[in-house]
CSV table of C-alpha atoms in Angstrom, one decimal:
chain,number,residue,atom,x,y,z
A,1,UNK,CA,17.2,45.2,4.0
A,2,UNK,CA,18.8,41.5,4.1
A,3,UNK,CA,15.6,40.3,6.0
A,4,UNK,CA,13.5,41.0,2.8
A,5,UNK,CA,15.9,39.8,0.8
A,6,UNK,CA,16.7,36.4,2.5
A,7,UNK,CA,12.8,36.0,2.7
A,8,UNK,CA,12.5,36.4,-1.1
A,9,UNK,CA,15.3,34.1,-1.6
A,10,UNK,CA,13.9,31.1,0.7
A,11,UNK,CA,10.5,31.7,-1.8
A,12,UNK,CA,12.8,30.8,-4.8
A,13,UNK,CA,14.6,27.9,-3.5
A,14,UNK,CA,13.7,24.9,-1.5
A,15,UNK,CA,10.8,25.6,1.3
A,16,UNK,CA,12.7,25.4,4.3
A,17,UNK,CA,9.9,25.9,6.7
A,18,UNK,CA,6.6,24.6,5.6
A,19,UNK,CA,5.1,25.4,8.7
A,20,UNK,CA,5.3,29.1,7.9
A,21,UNK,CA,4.6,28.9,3.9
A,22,UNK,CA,0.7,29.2,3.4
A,23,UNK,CA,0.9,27.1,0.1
A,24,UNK,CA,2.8,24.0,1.5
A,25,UNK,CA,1.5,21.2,3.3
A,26,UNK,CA,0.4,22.0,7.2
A,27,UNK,CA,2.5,19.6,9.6
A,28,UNK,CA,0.7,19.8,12.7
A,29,UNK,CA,3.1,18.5,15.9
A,30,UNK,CA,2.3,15.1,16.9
A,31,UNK,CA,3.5,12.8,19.7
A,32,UNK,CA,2.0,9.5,19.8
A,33,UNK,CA,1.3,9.4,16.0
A,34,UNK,CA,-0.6,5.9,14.4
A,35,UNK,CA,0.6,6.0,11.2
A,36,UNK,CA,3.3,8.6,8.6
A,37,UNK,CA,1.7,9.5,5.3
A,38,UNK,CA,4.9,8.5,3.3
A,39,UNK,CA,3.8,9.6,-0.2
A,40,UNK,CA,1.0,11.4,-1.9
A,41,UNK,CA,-0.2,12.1,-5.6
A,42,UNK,CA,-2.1,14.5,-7.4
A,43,UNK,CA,-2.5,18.2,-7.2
A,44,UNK,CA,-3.9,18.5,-3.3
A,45,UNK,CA,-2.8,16.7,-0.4
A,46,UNK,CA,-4.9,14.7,1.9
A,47,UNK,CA,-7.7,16.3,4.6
A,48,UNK,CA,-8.7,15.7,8.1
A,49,UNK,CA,-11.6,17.0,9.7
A,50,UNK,CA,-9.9,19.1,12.0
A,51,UNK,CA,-7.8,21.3,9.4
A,52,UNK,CA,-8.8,24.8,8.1
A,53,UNK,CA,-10.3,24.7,5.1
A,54,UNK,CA,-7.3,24.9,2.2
A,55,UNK,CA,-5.0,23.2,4.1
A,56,UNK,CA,-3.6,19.8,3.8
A,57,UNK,CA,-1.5,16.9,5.0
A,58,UNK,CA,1.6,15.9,2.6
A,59,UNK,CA,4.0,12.7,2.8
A,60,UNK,CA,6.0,13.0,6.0
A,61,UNK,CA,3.2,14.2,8.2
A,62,UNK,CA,2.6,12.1,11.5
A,63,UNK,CA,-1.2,11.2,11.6
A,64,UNK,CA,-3.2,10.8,14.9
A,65,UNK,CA,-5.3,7.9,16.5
A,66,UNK,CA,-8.6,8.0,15.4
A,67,UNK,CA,-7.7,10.5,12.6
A,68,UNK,CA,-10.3,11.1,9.9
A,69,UNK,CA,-8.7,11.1,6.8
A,70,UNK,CA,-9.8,12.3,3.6
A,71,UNK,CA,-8.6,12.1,0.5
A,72,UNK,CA,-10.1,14.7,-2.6
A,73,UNK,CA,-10.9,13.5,-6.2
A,74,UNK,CA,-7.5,13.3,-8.4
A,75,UNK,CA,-5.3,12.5,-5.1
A,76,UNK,CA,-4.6,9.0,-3.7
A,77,UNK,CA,-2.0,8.6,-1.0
A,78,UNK,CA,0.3,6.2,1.0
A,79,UNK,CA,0.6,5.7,4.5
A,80,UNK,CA,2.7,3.6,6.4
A,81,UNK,CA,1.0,2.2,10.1
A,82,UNK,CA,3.1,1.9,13.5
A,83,UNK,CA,4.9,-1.7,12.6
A,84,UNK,CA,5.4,-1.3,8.9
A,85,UNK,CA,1.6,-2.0,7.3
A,86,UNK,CA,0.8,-0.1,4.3
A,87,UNK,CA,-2.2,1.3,3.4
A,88,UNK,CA,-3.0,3.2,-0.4
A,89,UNK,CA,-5.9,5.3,-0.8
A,90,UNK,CA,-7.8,5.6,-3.8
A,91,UNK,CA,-9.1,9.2,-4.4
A,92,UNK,CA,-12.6,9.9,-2.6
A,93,UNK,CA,-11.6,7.7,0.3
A,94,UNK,CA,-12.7,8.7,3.7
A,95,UNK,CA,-10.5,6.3,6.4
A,96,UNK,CA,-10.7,6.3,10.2
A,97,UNK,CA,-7.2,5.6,11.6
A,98,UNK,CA,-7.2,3.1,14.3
A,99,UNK,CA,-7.6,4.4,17.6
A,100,UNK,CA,-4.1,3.7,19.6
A,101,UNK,CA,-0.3,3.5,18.5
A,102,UNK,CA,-0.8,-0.1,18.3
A,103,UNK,CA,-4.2,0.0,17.3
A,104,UNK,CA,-4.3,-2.6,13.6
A,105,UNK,CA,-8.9,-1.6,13.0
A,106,UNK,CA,-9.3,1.0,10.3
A,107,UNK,CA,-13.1,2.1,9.7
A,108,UNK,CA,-13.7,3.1,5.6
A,109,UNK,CA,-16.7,5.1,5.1
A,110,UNK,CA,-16.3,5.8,1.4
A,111,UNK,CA,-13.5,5.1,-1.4
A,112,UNK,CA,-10.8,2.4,-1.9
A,113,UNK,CA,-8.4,1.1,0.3
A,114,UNK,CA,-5.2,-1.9,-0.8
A,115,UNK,CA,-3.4,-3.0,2.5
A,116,UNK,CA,-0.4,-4.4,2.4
A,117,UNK,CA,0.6,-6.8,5.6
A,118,UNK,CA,4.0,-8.4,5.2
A,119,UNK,CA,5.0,-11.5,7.3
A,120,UNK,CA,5.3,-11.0,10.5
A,121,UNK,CA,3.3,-8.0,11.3
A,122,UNK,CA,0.0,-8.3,13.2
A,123,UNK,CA,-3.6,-9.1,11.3
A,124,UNK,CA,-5.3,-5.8,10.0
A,125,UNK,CA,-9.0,-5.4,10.5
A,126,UNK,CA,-10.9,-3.2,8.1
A,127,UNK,CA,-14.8,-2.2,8.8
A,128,UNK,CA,-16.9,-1.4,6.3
A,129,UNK,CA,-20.5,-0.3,7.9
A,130,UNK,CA,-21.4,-3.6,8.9
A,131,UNK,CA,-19.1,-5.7,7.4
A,132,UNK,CA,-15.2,-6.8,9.0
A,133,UNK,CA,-12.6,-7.8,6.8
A,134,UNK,CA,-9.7,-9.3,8.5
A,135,UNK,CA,-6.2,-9.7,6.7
A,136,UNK,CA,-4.2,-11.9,8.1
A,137,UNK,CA,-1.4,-11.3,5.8
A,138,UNK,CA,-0.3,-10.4,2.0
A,139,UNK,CA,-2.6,-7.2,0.3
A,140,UNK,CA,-6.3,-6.6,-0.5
A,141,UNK,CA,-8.7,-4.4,-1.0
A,142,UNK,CA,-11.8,-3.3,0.9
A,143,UNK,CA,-13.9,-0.7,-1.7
A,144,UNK,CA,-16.9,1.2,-0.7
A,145,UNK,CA,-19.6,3.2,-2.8
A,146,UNK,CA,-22.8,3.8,-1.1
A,147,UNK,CA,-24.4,0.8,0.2
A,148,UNK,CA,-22.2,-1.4,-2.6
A,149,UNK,CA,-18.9,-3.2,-1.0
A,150,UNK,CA,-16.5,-5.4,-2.2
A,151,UNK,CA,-13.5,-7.3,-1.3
A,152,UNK,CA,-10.4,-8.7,-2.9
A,153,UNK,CA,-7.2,-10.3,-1.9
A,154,UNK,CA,-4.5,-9.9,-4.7
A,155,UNK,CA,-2.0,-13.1,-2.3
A,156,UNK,CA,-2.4,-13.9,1.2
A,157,UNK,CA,-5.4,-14.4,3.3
A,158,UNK,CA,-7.9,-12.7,4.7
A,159,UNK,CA,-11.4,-13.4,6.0
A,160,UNK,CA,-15.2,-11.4,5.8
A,161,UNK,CA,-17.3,-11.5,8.5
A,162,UNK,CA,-20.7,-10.0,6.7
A,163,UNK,CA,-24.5,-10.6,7.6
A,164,UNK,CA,-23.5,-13.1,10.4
A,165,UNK,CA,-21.9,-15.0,7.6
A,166,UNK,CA,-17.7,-15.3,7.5
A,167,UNK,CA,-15.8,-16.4,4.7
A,168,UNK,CA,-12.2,-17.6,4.1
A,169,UNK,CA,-10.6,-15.5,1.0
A,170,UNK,CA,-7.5,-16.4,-0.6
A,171,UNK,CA,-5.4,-15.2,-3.6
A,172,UNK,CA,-7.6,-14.1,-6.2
A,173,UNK,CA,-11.2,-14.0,-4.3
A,174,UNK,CA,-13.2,-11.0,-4.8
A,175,UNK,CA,-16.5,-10.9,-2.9
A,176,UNK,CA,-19.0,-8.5,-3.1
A,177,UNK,CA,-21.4,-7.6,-0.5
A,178,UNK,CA,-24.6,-7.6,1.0
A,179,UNK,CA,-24.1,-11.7,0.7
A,180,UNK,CA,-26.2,-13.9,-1.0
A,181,UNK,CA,-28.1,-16.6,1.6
A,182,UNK,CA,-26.1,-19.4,1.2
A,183,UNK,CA,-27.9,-22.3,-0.8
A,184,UNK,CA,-27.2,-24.9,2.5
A,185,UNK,CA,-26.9,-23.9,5.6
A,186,UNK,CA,-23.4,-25.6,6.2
A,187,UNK,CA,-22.4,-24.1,3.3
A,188,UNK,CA,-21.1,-20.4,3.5
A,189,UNK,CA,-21.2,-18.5,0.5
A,190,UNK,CA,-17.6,-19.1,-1.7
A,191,UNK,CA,-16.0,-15.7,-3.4
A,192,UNK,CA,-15.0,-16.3,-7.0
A,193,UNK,CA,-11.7,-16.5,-8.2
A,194,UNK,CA,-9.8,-14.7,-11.0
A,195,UNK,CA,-7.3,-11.9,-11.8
A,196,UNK,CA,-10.1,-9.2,-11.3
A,197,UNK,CA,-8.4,-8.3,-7.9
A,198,UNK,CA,-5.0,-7.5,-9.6
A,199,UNK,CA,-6.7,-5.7,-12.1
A,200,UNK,CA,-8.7,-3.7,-9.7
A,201,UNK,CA,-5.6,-2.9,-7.6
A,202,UNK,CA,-3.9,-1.9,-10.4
A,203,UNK,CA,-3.8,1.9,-9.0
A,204,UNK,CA,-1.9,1.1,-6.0
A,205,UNK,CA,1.0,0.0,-7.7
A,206,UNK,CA,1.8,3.5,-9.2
A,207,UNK,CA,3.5,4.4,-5.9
């Protein structure tokens, strides 16, 4: 009949209703979302916790405070925060959304995050275990593989607040933690400086 027919034909053409195609991206409905995932690469899509097992979030879902967000080897994704901040996730990166619509404090467990916060939007706080890094504006990088961190900003400032320690970063500081004592008291430990932050957020600029 023309209901089996139609059906076929939708299968052909554009997906019209993802919500009913088993093989495209699960939208579930949201209403006070945190943040959009606005673009996504690589042969999966991004995970949460809370989603059966083969499905997956694709760019235009709406993502929910305190969201756990995982994203598989050979993915990395975009996501755009309430007020315009972008975040880009490397692949293997588990990231806690914040926790409210206005909410700016991201928790990584694992992976690579680059954060982009243009002038004029509100400071973004990333943890990292026990370690804060606070952007105040322009884009870095918080990266975590087992108990090895680091830090770079690529232009703006940010600061790390590590081991009771915190330390001012500007363009082209990478830092990597567990800090070093510092050699005088007064004297907090200084990141170096060098293009190794570009170079290490190479990857974000492919979206």
């Amino acid at each position: 009949g023309s209901a089996s027919g139609s059906a076929s034909g939708a299968a052909t053409g554009p997906a019209t209703g993802p919500a009913f195609d088993p093989g495209a991206p699960a939208q579930p409905a949201v209403t006070d979302p945190v943040a959009e995932l606005t673009a996504v690469h690589g042969p999966a899509g991004v995970r949460t916790e809370d989603l059966a097992e083969g499905t997956f979030l694709g760019a235009g879902a709406r993502l929910r405070a305190g969201q756990r967000l995982i994203v598989p080897a050979g993915t990395m994704a975009e996501l755009r925060l309430n007020g315009g901040t972008l975040l880009r996730l490397n692949e293997d990166t588990r990231l806690t959304l914040p926790d409210g619509p206005d909410g700016r404090a991201l928790e990584l467990a694992a992976g690579e995050v680059v954060a982009i916060v243009a002038a004029g939007q509100p400071p973004l706080s990333v943890r990292v275990g026990a370690d804060t890094l606070d952007i105040a504006s322009g884009e870095a990088r918080a990266f975590a593989r087992g108990d090895r961190h680091s830090y770079d900003v690529v232009y703006g400032t940010a600061r790390l607040r590590s081991g009771g320690q915190e330390v001012g970063m500007s363009p082209g500081a990478h830092i990597e933690t567990p800090l070093a004592a510092p050699s005088q008291p007064d004297r907090p430990v200084q990141p170096e400086i060098s293009l190794r932050p570009l170079e290490d957020t190479e990857w974000s600029r492919t979206f």
